Coordinates of C-alpha atoms in Angstrom, one line a residue:
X30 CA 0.0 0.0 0.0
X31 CA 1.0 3.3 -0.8
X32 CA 0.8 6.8 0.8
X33 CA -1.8 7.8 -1.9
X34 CA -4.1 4.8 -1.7
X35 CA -3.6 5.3 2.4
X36 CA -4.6 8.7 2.2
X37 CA -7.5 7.5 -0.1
X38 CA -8.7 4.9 1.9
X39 CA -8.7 7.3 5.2
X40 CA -11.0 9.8 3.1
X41 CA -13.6 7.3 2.2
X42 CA -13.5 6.0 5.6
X43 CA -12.2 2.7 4.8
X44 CA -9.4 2.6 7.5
X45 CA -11.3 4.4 10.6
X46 CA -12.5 0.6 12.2
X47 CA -8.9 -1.2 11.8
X48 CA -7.3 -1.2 15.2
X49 CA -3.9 0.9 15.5
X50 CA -1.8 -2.3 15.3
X51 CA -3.2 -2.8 12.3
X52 CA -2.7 0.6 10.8
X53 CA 1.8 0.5 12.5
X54 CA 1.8 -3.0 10.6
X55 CA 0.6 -1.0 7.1
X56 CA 2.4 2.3 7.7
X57 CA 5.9 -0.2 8.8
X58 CA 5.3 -1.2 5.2
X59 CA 6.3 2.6 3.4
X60 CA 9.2 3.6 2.9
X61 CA 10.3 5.7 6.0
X62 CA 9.6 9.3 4.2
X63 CA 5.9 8.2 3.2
X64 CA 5.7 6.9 7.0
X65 CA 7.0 10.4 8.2
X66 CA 4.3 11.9 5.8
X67 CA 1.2 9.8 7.2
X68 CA 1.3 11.7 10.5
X69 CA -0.7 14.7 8.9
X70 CA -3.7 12.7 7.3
X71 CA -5.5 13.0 10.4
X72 CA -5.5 13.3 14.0
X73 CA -5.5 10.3 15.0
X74 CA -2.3 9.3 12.5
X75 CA -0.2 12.0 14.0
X76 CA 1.8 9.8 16.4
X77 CA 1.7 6.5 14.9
X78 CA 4.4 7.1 12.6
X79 CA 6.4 6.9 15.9
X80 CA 5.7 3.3 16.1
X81 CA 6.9 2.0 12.8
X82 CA 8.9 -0.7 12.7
X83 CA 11.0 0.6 10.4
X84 CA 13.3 3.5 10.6
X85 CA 15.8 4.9 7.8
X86 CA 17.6 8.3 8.2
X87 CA 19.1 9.2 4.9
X88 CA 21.7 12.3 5.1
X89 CA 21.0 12.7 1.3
X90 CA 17.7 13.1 1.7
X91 CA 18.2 15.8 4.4
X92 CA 21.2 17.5 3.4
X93 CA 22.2 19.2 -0.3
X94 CA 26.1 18.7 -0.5
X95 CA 26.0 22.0 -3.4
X96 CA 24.8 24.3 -0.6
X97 CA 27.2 26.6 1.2
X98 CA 26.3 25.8 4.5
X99 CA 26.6 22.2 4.3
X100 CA 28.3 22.2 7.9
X101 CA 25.0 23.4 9.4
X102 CA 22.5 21.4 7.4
X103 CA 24.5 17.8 9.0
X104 CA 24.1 19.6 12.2
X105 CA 20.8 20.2 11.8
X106 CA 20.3 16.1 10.3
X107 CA 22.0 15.1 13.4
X108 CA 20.0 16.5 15.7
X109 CA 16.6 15.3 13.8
X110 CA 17.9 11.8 14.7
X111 CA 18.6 12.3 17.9
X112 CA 15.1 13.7 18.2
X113 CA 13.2 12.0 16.6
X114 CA 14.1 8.4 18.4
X115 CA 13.6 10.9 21.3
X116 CA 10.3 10.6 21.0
X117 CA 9.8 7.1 19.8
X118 CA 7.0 5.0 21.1
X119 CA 7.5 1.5 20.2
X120 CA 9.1 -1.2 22.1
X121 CA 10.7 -3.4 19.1
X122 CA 12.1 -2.3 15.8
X123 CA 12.8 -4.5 12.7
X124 CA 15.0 -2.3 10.9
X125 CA 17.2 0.8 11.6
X126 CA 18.9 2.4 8.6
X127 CA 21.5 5.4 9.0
X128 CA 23.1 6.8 6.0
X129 CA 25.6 9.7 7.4
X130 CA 28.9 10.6 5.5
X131 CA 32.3 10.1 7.3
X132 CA 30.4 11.2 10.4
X133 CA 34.0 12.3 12.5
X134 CA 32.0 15.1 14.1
X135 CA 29.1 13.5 14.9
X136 CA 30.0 10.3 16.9
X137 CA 28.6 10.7 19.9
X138 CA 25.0 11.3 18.3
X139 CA 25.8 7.9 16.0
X140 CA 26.3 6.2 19.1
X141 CA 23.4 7.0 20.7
X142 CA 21.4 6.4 17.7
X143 CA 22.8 2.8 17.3
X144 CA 22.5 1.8 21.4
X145 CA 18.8 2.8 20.6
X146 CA 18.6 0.4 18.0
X147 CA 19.9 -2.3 20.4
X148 CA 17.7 -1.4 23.1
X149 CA 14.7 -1.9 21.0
X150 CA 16.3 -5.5 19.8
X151 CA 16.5 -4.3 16.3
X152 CA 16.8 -6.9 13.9
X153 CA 18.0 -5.5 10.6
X154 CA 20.8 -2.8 11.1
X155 CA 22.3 -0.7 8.5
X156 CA 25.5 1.5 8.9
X157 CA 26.7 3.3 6.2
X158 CA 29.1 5.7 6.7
X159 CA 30.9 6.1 3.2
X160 CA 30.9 8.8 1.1
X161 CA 28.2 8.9 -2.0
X162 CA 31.1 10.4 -4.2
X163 CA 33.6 7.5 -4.0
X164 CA 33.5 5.7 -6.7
X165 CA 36.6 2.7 -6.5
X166 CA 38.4 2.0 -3.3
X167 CA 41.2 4.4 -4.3
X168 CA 39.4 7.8 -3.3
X169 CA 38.6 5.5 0.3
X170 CA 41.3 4.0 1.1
X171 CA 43.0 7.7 1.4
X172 CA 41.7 8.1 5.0
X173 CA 44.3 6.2 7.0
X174 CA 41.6 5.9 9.5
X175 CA 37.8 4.5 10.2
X176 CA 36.2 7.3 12.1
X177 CA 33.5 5.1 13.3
X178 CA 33.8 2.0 15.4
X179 CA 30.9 -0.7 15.3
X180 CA 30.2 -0.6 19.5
X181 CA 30.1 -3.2 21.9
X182 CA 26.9 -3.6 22.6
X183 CA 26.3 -5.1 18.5
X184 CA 28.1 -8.1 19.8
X185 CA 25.7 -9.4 22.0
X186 CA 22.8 -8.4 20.2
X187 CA 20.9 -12.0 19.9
X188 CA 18.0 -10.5 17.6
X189 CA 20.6 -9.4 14.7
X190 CA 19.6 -11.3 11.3
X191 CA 21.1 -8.9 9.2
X192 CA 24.0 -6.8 9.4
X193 CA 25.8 -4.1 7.4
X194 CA 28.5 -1.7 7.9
X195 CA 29.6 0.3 5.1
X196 CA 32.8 2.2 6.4
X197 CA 32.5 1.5 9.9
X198 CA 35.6 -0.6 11.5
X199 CA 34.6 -3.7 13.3
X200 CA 36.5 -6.9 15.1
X201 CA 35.7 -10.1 13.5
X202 CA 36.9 -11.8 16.7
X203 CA 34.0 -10.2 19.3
X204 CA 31.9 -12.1 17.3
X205 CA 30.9 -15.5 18.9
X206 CA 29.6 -18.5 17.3
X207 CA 25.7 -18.1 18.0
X208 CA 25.9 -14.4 17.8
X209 CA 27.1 -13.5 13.9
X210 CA 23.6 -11.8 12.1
X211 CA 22.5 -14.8 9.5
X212 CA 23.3 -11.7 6.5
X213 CA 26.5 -10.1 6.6
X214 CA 27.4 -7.1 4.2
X215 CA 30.4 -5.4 4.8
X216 CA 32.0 -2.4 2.7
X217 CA 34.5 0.4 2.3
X218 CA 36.8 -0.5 4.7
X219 CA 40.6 -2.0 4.8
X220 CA 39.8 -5.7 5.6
X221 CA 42.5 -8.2 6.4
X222 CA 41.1 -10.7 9.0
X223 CA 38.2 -12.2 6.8
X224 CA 39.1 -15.8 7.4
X225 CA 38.8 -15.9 11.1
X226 CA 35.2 -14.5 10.9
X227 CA 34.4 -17.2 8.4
X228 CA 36.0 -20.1 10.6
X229 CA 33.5 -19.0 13.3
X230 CA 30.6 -18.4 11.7
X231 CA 28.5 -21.7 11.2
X232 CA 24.9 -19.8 10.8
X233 CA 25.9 -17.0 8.0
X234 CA 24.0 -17.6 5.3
X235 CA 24.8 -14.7 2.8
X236 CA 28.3 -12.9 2.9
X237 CA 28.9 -9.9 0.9
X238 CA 32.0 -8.3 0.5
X239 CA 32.2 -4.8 -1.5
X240 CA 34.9 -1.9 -2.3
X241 CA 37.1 -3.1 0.7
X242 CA 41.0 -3.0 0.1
X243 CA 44.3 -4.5 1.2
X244 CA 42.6 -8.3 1.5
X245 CA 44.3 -11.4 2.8
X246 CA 42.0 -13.9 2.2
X247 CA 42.6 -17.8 0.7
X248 CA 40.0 -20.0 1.7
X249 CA 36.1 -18.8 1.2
X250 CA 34.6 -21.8 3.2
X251 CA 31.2 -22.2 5.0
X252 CA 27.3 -23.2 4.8
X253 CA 26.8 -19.7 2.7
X254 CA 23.4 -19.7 0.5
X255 CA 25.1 -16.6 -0.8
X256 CA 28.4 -15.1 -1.6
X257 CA 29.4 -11.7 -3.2
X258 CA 32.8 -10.1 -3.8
X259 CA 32.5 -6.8 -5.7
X260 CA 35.4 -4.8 -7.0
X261 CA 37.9 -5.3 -3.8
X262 CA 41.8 -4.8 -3.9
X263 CA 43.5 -7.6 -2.8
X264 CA 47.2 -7.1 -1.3
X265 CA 48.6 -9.1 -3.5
X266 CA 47.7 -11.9 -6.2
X267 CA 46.9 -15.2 -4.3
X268 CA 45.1 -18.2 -4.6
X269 CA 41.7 -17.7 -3.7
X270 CA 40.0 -21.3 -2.5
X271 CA 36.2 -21.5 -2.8
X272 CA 34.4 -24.7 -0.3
X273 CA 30.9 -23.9 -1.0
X274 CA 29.0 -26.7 -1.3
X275 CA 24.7 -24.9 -0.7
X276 CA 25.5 -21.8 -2.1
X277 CA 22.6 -20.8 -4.7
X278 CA 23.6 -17.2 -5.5
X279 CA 27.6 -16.2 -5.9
X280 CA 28.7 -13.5 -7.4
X281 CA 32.2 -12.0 -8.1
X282 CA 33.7 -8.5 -9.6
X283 CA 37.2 -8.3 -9.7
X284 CA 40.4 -8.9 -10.4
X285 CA 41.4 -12.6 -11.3
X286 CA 43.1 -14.6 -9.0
X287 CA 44.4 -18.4 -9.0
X288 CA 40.9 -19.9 -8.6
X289 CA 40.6 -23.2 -6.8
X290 CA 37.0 -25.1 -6.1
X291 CA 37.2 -27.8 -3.5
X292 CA 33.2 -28.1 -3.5
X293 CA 30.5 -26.1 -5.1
X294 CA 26.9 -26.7 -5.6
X295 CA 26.0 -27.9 -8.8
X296 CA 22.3 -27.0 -8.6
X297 CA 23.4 -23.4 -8.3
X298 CA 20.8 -20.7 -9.1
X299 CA 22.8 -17.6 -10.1
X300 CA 26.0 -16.8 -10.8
X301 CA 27.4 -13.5 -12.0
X302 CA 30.9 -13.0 -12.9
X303 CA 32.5 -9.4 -13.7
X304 CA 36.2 -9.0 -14.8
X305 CA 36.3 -5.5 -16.0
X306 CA 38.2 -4.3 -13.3
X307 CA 41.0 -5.7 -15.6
X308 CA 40.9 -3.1 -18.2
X309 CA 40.2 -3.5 -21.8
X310 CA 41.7 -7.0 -23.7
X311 CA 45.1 -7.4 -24.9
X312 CA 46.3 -8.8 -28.2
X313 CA 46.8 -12.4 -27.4
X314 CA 49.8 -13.2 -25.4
X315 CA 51.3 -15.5 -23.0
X316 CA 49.0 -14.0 -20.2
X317 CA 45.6 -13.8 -22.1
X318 CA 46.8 -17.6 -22.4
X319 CA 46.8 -18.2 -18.9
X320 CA 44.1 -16.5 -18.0
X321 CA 42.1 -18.2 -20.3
X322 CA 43.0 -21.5 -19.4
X323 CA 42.0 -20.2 -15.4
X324 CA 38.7 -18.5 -15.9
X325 CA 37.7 -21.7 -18.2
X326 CA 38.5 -23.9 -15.4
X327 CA 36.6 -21.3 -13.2
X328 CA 33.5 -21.8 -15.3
X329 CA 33.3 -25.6 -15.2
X330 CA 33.3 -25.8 -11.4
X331 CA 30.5 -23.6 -11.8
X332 CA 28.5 -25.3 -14.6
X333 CA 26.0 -26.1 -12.6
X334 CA 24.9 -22.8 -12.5
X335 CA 20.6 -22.0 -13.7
X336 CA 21.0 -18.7 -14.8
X337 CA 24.7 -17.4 -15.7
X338 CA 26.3 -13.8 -16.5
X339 CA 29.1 -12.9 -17.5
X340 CA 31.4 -10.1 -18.9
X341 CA 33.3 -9.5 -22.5
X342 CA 36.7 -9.8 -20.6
X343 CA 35.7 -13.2 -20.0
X344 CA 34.0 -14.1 -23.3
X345 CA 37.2 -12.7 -24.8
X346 CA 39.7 -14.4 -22.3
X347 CA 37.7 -18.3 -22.5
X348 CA 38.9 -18.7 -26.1
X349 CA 42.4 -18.5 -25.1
X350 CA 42.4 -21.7 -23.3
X351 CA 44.3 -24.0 -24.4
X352 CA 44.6 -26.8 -21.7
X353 CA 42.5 -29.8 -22.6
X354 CA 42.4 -29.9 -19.1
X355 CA 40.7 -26.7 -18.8
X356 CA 38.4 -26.8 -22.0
X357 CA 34.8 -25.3 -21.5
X358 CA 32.5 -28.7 -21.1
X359 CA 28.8 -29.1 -21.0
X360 CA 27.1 -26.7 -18.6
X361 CA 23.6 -26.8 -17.1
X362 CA 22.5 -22.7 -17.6
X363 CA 19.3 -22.4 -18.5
X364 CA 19.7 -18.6 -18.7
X365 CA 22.7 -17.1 -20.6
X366 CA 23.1 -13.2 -20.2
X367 CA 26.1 -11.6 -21.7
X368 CA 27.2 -8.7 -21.1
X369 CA 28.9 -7.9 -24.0
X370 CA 30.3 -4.9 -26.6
X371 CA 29.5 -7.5 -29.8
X372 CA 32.9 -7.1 -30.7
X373 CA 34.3 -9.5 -32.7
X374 CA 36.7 -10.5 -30.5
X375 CA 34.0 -11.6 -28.4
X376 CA 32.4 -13.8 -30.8
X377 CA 34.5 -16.8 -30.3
X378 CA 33.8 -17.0 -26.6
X379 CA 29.7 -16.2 -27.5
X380 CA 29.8 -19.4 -29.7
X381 CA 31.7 -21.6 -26.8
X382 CA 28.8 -21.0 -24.7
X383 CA 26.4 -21.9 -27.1
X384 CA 28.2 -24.9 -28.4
X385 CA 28.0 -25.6 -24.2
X386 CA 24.7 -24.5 -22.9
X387 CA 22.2 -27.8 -24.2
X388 CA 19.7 -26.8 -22.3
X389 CA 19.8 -23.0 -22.5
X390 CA 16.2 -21.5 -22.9
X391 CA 16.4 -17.9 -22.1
X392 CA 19.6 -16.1 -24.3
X393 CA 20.1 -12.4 -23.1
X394 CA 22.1 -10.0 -24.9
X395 CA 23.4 -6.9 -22.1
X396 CA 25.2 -4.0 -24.6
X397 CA 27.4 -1.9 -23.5
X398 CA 27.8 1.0 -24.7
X399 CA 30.7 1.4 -27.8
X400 CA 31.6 3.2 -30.8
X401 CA 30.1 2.5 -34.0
X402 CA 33.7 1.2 -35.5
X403 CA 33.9 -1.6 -32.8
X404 CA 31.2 -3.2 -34.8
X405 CA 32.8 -2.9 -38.1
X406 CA 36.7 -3.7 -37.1
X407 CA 37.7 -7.1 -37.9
X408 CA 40.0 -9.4 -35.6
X409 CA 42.9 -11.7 -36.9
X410 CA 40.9 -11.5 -40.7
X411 CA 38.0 -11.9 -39.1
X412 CA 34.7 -9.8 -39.7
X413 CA 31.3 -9.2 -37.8
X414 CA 29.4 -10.7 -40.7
X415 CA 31.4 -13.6 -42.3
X416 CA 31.9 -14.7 -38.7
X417 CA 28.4 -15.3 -38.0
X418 CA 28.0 -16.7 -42.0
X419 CA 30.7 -19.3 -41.5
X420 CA 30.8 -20.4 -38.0
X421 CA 27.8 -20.9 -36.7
X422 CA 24.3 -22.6 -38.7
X423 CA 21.1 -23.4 -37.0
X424 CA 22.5 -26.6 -35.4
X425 CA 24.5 -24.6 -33.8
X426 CA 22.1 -23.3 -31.2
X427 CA 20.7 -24.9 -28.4
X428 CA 17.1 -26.6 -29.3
X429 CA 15.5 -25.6 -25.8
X430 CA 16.3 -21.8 -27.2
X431 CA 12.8 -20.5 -26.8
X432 CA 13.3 -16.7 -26.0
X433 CA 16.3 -13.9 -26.9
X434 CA 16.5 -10.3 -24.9
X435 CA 18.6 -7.9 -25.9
X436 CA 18.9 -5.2 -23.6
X437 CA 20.0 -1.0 -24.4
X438 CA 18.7 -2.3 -27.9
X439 CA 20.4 0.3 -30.3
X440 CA 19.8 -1.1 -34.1
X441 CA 23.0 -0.9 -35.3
X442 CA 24.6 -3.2 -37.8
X443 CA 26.4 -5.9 -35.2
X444 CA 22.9 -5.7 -33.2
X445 CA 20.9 -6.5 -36.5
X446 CA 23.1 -9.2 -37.9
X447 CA 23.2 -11.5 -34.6
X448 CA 19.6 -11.1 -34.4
X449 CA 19.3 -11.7 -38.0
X450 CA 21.1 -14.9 -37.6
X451 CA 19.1 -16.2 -34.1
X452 CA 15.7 -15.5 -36.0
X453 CA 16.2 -17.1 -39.1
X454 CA 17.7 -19.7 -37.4
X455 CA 15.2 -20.3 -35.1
X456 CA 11.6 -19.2 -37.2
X457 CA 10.0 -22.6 -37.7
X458 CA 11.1 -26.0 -38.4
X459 CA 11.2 -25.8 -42.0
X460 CA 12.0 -28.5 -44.3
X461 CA 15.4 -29.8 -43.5
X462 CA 15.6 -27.6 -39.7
X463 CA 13.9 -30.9 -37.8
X464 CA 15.9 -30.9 -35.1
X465 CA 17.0 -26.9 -35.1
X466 CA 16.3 -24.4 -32.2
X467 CA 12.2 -23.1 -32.2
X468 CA 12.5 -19.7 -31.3
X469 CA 9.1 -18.2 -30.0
X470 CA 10.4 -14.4 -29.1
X471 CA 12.9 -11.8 -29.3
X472 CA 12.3 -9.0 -27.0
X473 CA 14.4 -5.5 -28.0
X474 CA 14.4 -3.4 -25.2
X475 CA 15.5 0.4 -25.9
X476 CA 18.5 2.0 -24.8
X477 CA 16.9 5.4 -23.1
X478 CA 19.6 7.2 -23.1
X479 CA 19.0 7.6 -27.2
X480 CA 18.8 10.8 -29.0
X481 CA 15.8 11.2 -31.2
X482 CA 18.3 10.4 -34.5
X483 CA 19.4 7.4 -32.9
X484 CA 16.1 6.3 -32.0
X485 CA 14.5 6.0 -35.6
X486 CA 17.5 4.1 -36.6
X487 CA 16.7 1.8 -33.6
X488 CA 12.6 1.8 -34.6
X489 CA 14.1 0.8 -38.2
X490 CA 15.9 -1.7 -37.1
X491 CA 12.7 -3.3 -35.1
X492 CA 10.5 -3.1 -38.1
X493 CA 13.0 -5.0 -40.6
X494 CA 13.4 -8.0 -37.9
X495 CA 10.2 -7.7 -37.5
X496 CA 9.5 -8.2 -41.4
X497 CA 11.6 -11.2 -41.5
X498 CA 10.7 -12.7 -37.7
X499 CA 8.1 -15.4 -39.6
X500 CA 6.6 -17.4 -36.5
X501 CA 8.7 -15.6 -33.8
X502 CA 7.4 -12.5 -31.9
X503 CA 9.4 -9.4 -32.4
X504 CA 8.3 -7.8 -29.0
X505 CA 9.6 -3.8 -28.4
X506 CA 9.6 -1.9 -25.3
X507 CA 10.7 2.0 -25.4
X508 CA 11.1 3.5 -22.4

């Protein structure tokens, strides 16, 4: 329910017999602002915002970091806070969400604001202390220091479920067995004592691990039903050991290591994989080599996985391999999405997936954003066109194929003739095409950031796979 159809409901006197239980349980269910908003509907609403169960102070929303007198506005957000919990009403809270940049000035208020949250057995805390304009772990990690400190009483806390701590130092060792939160999300911060929270922590159930710097980690072990690692610095290059054998959701963005799988789940549900921290793709060399021959090996540990993404470092780097070892096998995705330029040098790796997905049913093309001579510009003699021509014929893609997205949809020539290829490929069983791939859609969704020039291209495109689609839906969605 929203604040409209609340405010709605209250004027056709739809609300006035529900019991105020009943009406904290709805209002706990906005987002804290619309809560905050509630209180002048009517008279009897203007204190029950103070018994939501969910509380979220924003500085963003508060504060405009282009003013002048930005000192007195985080003042001023500060002492709201402090106030406003003041005057709170309830005896339990499920979530408690503070959002305060590099608060060095301010600790004492944070403090009292997070003991609160304890003493109302909060079970969902959030503590973000970063700053909204860092944007990699390089503009963080030039504070030599954490201002804030998570406190003791966290510790203890037995109704934590979910914890995170976004530039807020904390000791992985004050944690005791029955009292780590089941969710654990920890960010901008220098972290090098990872493994001993891990060895301790037999009821986490979702780690994630984001812009943190100078790690020293080498075994990722534990009953985790999710894992994420997203653009971190490590201290040095190391082998990185994954023993995960329920996880359903792992995700990693990043540099690449020495990979090593003792155990992983091979009925996975999701797995994302993002290499671009490594910069654009070199000519091929000894190291694209190895790195080919480790992120293939990578991938088969994690064939199992339902739905799989991936990045065009990778699609370019998996080609490379040339351990028979290490060679892509069989792999169990049902949905492929790639995040991909459609630059030749891509194509390769494309095709290796879909020589390896048998029973791939959703394919999902992500585009980045790249010049219009990337699609053009052949690699080793090879072009965007003939590759496609030669390489690849309808028995080439998966017979469960039943449904194509493409994604920041664009209509430009390497766009068109991959689509070209999929369709006609996969419009009917005609005679001869038996056992080929029966295609039922292909969904274009429009990039939005398009000018208006652009943007008839892109309608042009639609029409003309329309024209030719046959039996397949050719589905758009503008923006």
């Amino acid at each position: 329910m929203t604040f409209k159809r609340i405010a709605s409901s209250i004027q056709q006197d739809r609300l006035s017999n529900l019991p105020d239980v009943l009406l904290i349980m709805i209002i706990s269910c906005l987002s804290f602002k619309e809560c905050i908003r509630t209180s002048v509907l009517a008279k009897r609403w203007r204190y029950l915002c103070r018994e939501t169960r969910n509380i979220s102070f924003k500085e963003t929303e508060y504060v405009d970091h282009f003013v002048s007198d930005k000192r007195s506005k985080r003042v001023s957000f500060a002492a709201y806070m402090c106030q406003w919990v003041s005057r709170y009403h309830g005896r339990y809270i499920e979530t408690l969400e503070i959002y305060f940049s590099i608060p060095s000035d301010f600790l004492a208020a944070v403090e009292s604001l997070i003991e609160f949250a304890v003493s109302r057995q909060v079970k969902n805390l959030v503590l973000d202390f970063s700053d909204p304009s860092w944007i990699s772990t390089s503009c963080a990690s030039r504070y030599d220091y954490v201002c804030v400190q998570l406190p003791v009483c966290v510790y203890s806390l037995t109704t934590l479920e979910s914890l995170k701590i976004y530039s807020c130092g904390f000791d992985p060792s004050k944690f005791s067995n029955s009292r780590l939160p089941r969710k654990l999300s920890i960010g901008w911060i220098k972290l090098t004592d990872v493994e001993s929270l891990l060895l301790n922590s037999p009821t986490l159930k979702s780690l994630s691990i984001n812009y943190c710097w100078g790690i020293e980690i080498r075994n990722i072990a534990g009953d985790m039903k999710e894992f994420v690692f997203e653009s971190c610095d490590f201290s040095s290059f190391m082998v990185c050991c994954f023993d995960l054998p329920n996880v359903e959701i792992f995700k990693y963005s990043g540099q690449i290591l020495s990979f090593d799988v003792k155990r992983m789940n091979m009925s996975i549900k999701d797995v994302i994989l993002d290499f671009t921290a490594e910069g654009l793709y070199e000519d091929r060399n000894q190291r694209t080599k190895l790195e080919g021959s480790v992120l293939s090996a990578f991938l088969n540990n994690l064939r199992g996985a339902r739905t799989l993404s991936i990045c065009p470092y990778l699609l370019q780097t998996i080609q490379e391999c040339e351990d028979p070892f290490d060679l892509l096998r069989p792999m169990e995705t049902q949905h492929l999405v790639l995040r991909t330029r459609l630059h030749v040098m891509e194509f390769k790796g494309i095709k290796l997936l879909l020589d390896n997905c048998p029973n791939l049913e959703t394919l999902t093309f992500d585009i980045f954003s790249r010049s219009l001579f990337s699609y053009n510009k052949s690699y080793y003699g090879v072009g965007p066109r003939s590759y496609w021509k030669k390489n690849l014929t309808y028995k080439s893609l998966p017979k469960t194929l039943k449904v194509v997205v493409v994604r920041n949809f664009t209509g430009r020539f390497g766009e068109l003739n991959v689509l070209k290829f999929l369709i006609q490929s996969g419009r009917g069983r005609w005679p001869g095409r038996e056992h080929g791939p029966m295609l039922e859609r292909v969904e274009l969704y429009m990039d939005s950031s398009m000018a208006e020039s652009q943007k008839e291209l892109a309608d042009d495109g639609a029409m003309m796979l329309q024209s030719i689609s046959g039996d397949v839906q050719v589905l758009v969605y503008d923006p």
